[in-house]
Coordinates of N, CA and C in Angstrom, one line a residue:
M258 N 102.6 34.3 150.5 CA 102.9 33.9 149.2 C 104.3 33.3 149.1
S259 N 104.5 32.4 148.1 CA 105.7 31.7 147.9 C 106.6 32.5 146.9
S260 N 107.9 32.4 147.1 CA 108.8 33.0 146.2 C 108.8 32.3 144.8
P261 N 109.2 33.0 143.8 CA 109.3 32.3 142.5 C 110.1 31.1 142.5
H262 N 111.2 31.1 143.3 CA 112.1 29.9 143.4 C 111.3 28.7 143.9
I263 N 110.5 28.9 145.0 CA 109.6 27.8 145.5 C 108.6 27.4 144.5
K264 N 108.0 28.3 143.8 CA 107.1 27.9 142.7 C 107.7 27.1 141.7
S265 N 108.9 27.5 141.2 CA 109.6 26.7 140.2 C 109.9 25.3 140.8
A266 N 110.3 25.2 142.0 CA 110.6 24.0 142.7 C 109.3 23.1 142.7
A267 N 108.2 23.7 143.0 CA 106.9 23.0 143.1 C 106.6 22.4 141.7
V268 N 106.8 23.2 140.6 CA 106.5 22.7 139.3 C 107.4 21.6 138.9
A269 N 108.7 21.7 139.2 CA 109.7 20.7 138.9 C 109.3 19.4 139.7
A270 N 109.0 19.5 141.0 CA 108.6 18.4 141.8 C 107.4 17.7 141.3
A271 N 106.4 18.5 140.9 CA 105.1 17.9 140.4 C 105.4 17.1 139.1
L272 N 106.2 17.7 138.2 CA 106.5 17.1 136.9 C 107.3 15.8 137.2
T273 N 108.2 15.8 138.1 CA 109.0 14.6 138.4 C 108.1 13.5 138.9
A274 N 107.2 13.8 139.8 CA 106.3 12.8 140.3 C 105.4 12.2 139.2
L275 N 104.9 13.1 138.4 CA 104.1 12.6 137.2 C 104.9 11.7 136.3
D276 N 106.1 12.1 136.0 CA 107.0 11.3 135.1 C 107.3 10.0 135.7
E277 N 107.3 9.9 137.0 CA 107.6 8.6 137.7 C 106.3 7.8 138.0
G278 N 105.2 8.3 137.4 CA 103.9 7.6 137.6 C 103.3 7.8 139.0
R279 N 103.7 8.8 139.7 CA 103.1 9.1 141.0 C 102.3 10.3 141.0
T280 N 101.3 10.4 141.9 CA 100.6 11.6 142.0 C 101.4 12.5 143.0
P281 N 101.6 13.8 142.6 CA 102.4 14.7 143.4 C 101.6 14.9 144.8
E282 N 102.4 15.2 145.8 CA 101.8 15.5 147.1 C 100.8 16.7 146.9
R283 N 99.7 16.7 147.6 CA 98.7 17.7 147.4 C 99.2 19.2 147.5
P284 N 100.0 19.5 148.5 CA 100.5 20.9 148.6 C 101.5 21.3 147.4
V285 N 102.2 20.3 146.9 CA 103.1 20.5 145.8 C 102.3 20.7 144.5
Y286 N 101.3 19.9 144.3 CA 100.4 19.9 143.2 C 99.7 21.3 143.1
R287 N 99.2 21.7 144.3 CA 98.4 22.9 144.4 C 99.3 24.1 144.0
E288 N 100.5 24.1 144.6 CA 101.5 25.2 144.3 C 101.9 25.3 142.9
A289 N 102.1 24.1 142.3 CA 102.6 24.1 140.9 C 101.4 24.6 140.0
V290 N 100.2 24.1 140.2 CA 99.1 24.5 139.4 C 98.9 26.0 139.5
R291 N 98.9 26.5 140.7 CA 98.6 27.9 140.9 C 99.7 28.8 140.4
A292 N 100.9 28.4 140.5 CA 102.1 29.2 140.0 C 101.9 29.3 138.4
L293 N 101.6 28.2 137.8 CA 101.4 28.3 136.3 C 100.2 29.0 135.9
L294 N 99.1 29.0 136.7 CA 97.9 29.8 136.4 C 98.2 31.3 136.5
T295 N 99.0 31.6 137.6 CA 99.4 33.0 137.8 C 100.2 33.5 136.6
A296 N 101.1 32.6 136.2 CA 102.0 33.0 135.0 C 101.1 33.3 133.8
L297 N 100.1 32.5 133.6 CA 99.2 32.7 132.4 C 98.5 34.0 132.6
A298 N 97.9 34.3 133.7 CA 97.2 35.5 133.9 C 98.1 36.7 133.7
E299 N 99.4 36.6 134.1 CA 100.4 37.7 133.9 C 100.7 37.8 132.4
R300 N 100.8 36.7 131.7 CA 101.2 36.8 130.3 C 100.0 37.2 129.4
A301 N 98.8 36.9 129.8 CA 97.6 37.2 129.0 C 96.6 37.9 129.9
P302 N 96.9 39.1 130.4 CA 96.0 39.8 131.3 C 94.6 40.1 130.7
G303 N 93.6 40.0 131.5 CA 92.2 40.3 131.1 C 91.3 39.5 131.9
R304 N 90.0 39.6 131.5 CA 89.0 38.9 132.3 C 87.9 38.3 131.4
S305 N 88.2 38.0 130.2 CA 87.2 37.4 129.3 C 87.1 35.9 129.3
V306 N 88.2 35.2 129.8 CA 88.2 33.8 129.8 C 88.5 33.3 131.2
E307 N 87.8 32.3 131.7 CA 88.1 31.7 133.0 C 88.8 30.4 132.7
V308 N 90.0 30.2 133.3 CA 90.7 28.9 133.2 C 90.6 28.2 134.5
R309 N 90.0 27.0 134.5 CA 89.8 26.3 135.8 C 90.6 25.0 135.8
V310 N 91.3 24.8 136.9 CA 92.0 23.5 137.1 C 91.6 23.0 138.5
P311 N 90.4 22.4 138.5 CA 89.9 21.9 139.8 C 90.8 20.7 140.4
P312 N 91.0 20.6 141.6 CA 90.4 21.5 142.7 C 91.4 22.6 143.1
Y313 N 92.4 22.9 142.3 CA 93.5 23.7 142.8 C 93.4 25.2 142.5
G314 N 92.7 25.6 141.4 CA 92.7 27.0 141.2 C 92.0 27.4 139.9
A315 N 91.8 28.7 139.7 CA 91.2 29.2 138.5 C 91.6 30.7 138.4
V316 N 91.8 31.1 137.2 CA 92.1 32.5 136.9 C 91.3 33.0 135.7
Q317 N 91.2 34.3 135.7 CA 90.6 35.0 134.5 C 91.7 35.6 133.7
C318 N 91.6 35.5 132.4 CA 92.7 36.0 131.6 C 92.1 36.4 130.2
L319 N 93.0 36.9 129.4 CA 92.7 37.3 128.0 C 91.9 38.6 127.9
P320 N 92.3 39.5 127.1 CA 91.6 40.7 127.0 C 90.2 40.5 126.2
G321 N 89.3 41.3 126.5 CA 88.0 41.2 125.8 C 86.9 41.6 126.8
P322 N 85.7 41.3 126.5 CA 84.6 41.7 127.4 C 84.8 41.0 128.8
R323 N 84.6 41.9 129.8 CA 84.7 41.4 131.2 C 83.5 40.7 131.7
H324 N 83.7 39.6 132.4 CA 82.6 38.9 133.0 C 82.7 39.0 134.5
T325 N 81.5 39.3 135.1 CA 81.6 39.5 136.6 C 80.6 38.6 137.4
R326 N 79.6 38.1 136.8 CA 78.6 37.3 137.7 C 78.2 36.0 136.9
G327 N 78.0 35.0 137.7 CA 77.5 33.7 137.2 C 78.6 33.0 136.4
T328 N 78.1 32.0 135.7 CA 79.1 31.2 134.9 C 79.6 32.0 133.7
P329 N 80.9 32.2 133.5 CA 81.4 33.0 132.4 C 81.1 32.3 131.1
P330 N 80.9 33.1 130.0 CA 80.6 32.5 128.7 C 81.8 31.8 128.1
N331 N 83.0 32.1 128.5 CA 84.2 31.6 128.0 C 85.0 30.9 129.1
V332 N 85.0 29.5 129.0 CA 85.6 28.7 130.1 C 86.5 27.7 129.5
V333 N 87.6 27.5 130.1 CA 88.6 26.4 129.8 C 88.8 25.6 131.1
E334 N 88.5 24.3 131.0 CA 88.7 23.5 132.2 C 89.4 22.2 131.9
M335 N 90.3 21.8 132.8 CA 91.1 20.6 132.6 C 91.6 20.1 134.0
D336 N 92.1 18.9 134.0 CA 92.6 18.3 135.2 C 94.1 18.8 135.4
P337 N 94.6 18.7 136.6 CA 96.0 19.2 136.9 C 97.1 18.6 136.0
P338 N 97.1 17.3 135.7 CA 98.2 16.8 134.9 C 98.1 17.4 133.5
T339 N 96.9 17.6 132.9 CA 96.8 18.2 131.6 C 97.3 19.6 131.7
W340 N 97.0 20.4 132.7 CA 97.4 21.8 132.8 C 98.9 21.9 132.9
L341 N 99.5 21.0 133.7 CA 101.0 21.0 133.8 C 101.7 20.7 132.5
A342 N 101.1 19.7 131.8 CA 101.7 19.4 130.5 C 101.5 20.5 129.5
L343 N 100.4 21.1 129.4 CA 100.2 22.2 128.5 C 101.1 23.4 128.8
A344 N 101.1 23.8 130.1 CA 101.8 25.0 130.5 C 103.3 24.9 130.3
T345 N 103.8 23.6 130.4 CA 105.3 23.4 130.3 C 105.7 22.9 128.9
G346 N 104.7 22.8 128.0 CA 105.1 22.5 126.6 C 105.2 21.0 126.4
R347 N 104.8 20.2 127.3 CA 104.8 18.7 127.1 C 103.6 18.2 126.3
L348 N 102.6 19.1 126.1 CA 101.4 18.7 125.4 C 101.0 20.0 124.6
S349 N 100.6 19.8 123.4 CA 100.1 21.0 122.6 C 98.6 21.2 122.9
W350 N 98.2 22.4 122.6 CA 96.8 22.8 122.8 C 96.0 21.9 121.8
A351 N 96.4 21.8 120.6 CA 95.6 21.0 119.6 C 95.5 19.6 120.0
E352 N 96.6 19.0 120.5 CA 96.5 17.6 121.0 C 95.5 17.5 122.2
A353 N 95.6 18.4 123.1 CA 94.8 18.3 124.3 C 93.3 18.4 124.0
V354 N 93.0 19.3 123.1 CA 91.6 19.5 122.6 C 91.1 18.3 121.8
A355 N 91.9 17.8 120.9 CA 91.6 16.6 120.1 C 91.4 15.4 121.0
E356 N 92.2 15.2 122.0 CA 92.0 14.1 122.9 C 91.0 14.2 124.0
G357 N 90.3 15.4 124.0 CA 89.2 15.6 125.0 C 89.7 15.8 126.4
R358 N 91.0 16.2 126.5 CA 91.6 16.5 127.8 C 91.3 17.9 128.3
V359 N 90.8 18.7 127.4 CA 90.4 20.1 127.8 C 88.9 20.3 127.4
R360 N 88.2 20.9 128.3 CA 86.8 21.2 128.0 C 86.7 22.7 127.8
V361 N 86.2 23.2 126.7 CA 86.2 24.6 126.3 C 84.8 25.0 126.0
S362 N 84.4 26.2 126.3 CA 83.1 26.8 125.9 C 83.4 28.3 125.6
G363 N 82.7 28.7 124.6 CA 82.8 30.1 124.2 C 83.8 30.3 123.1
N364 N 83.6 31.4 122.4 CA 84.4 31.7 121.2 C 85.8 32.2 121.5
R365 N 86.1 32.6 122.7 CA 87.4 33.1 123.1 C 88.2 32.1 123.9
A366 N 87.7 30.9 124.1 CA 88.3 29.9 124.9 C 89.3 29.1 124.2
D367 N 90.3 29.8 123.6 CA 91.4 29.1 122.9 C 92.7 29.7 123.5
L368 N 93.5 28.9 124.2 CA 94.8 29.4 124.8 C 96.0 29.1 124.0
S369 N 95.8 28.6 122.8 CA 97.0 28.1 122.0 C 98.0 29.2 121.8
E370 N 97.6 30.5 121.7 CA 98.6 31.6 121.5 C 99.5 31.8 122.7
H371 N 99.0 31.3 123.9 CA 99.6 31.7 125.1 C 100.3 30.5 125.8
L372 N 100.3 29.4 125.2 CA 101.0 28.2 125.8 C 102.0 27.6 124.8
P373 N 103.0 27.0 125.2 CA 103.4 26.9 126.7 C 103.9 28.2 127.2
L374 N 103.9 28.2 128.6 CA 104.3 29.4 129.3 C 105.8 29.7 129.2

């Protein structure tokens, strides 16, 4: 596991690359996405919503009915740049949904209360 310092460095490096119009290096991108997903799961513990950021990671979060098999009824999915922007406050949940940058299903698939991290 990486230390929080390395995770913070990965998030900063990924954001810098995106700001410069570059795609972050794969290991940096992966670490940044996973660090922020972990932070979400810690901030909003539970297993009622699955948040997916392919190809780098997914977590279950938010209290409510637990899901254990098959496709969960409450899913939030987005690409890595959208996740980094949402998690760091560069993009609001409402904007991301309105622009179609987030795919949501289920009545619990709303992360607006929990973002930015």
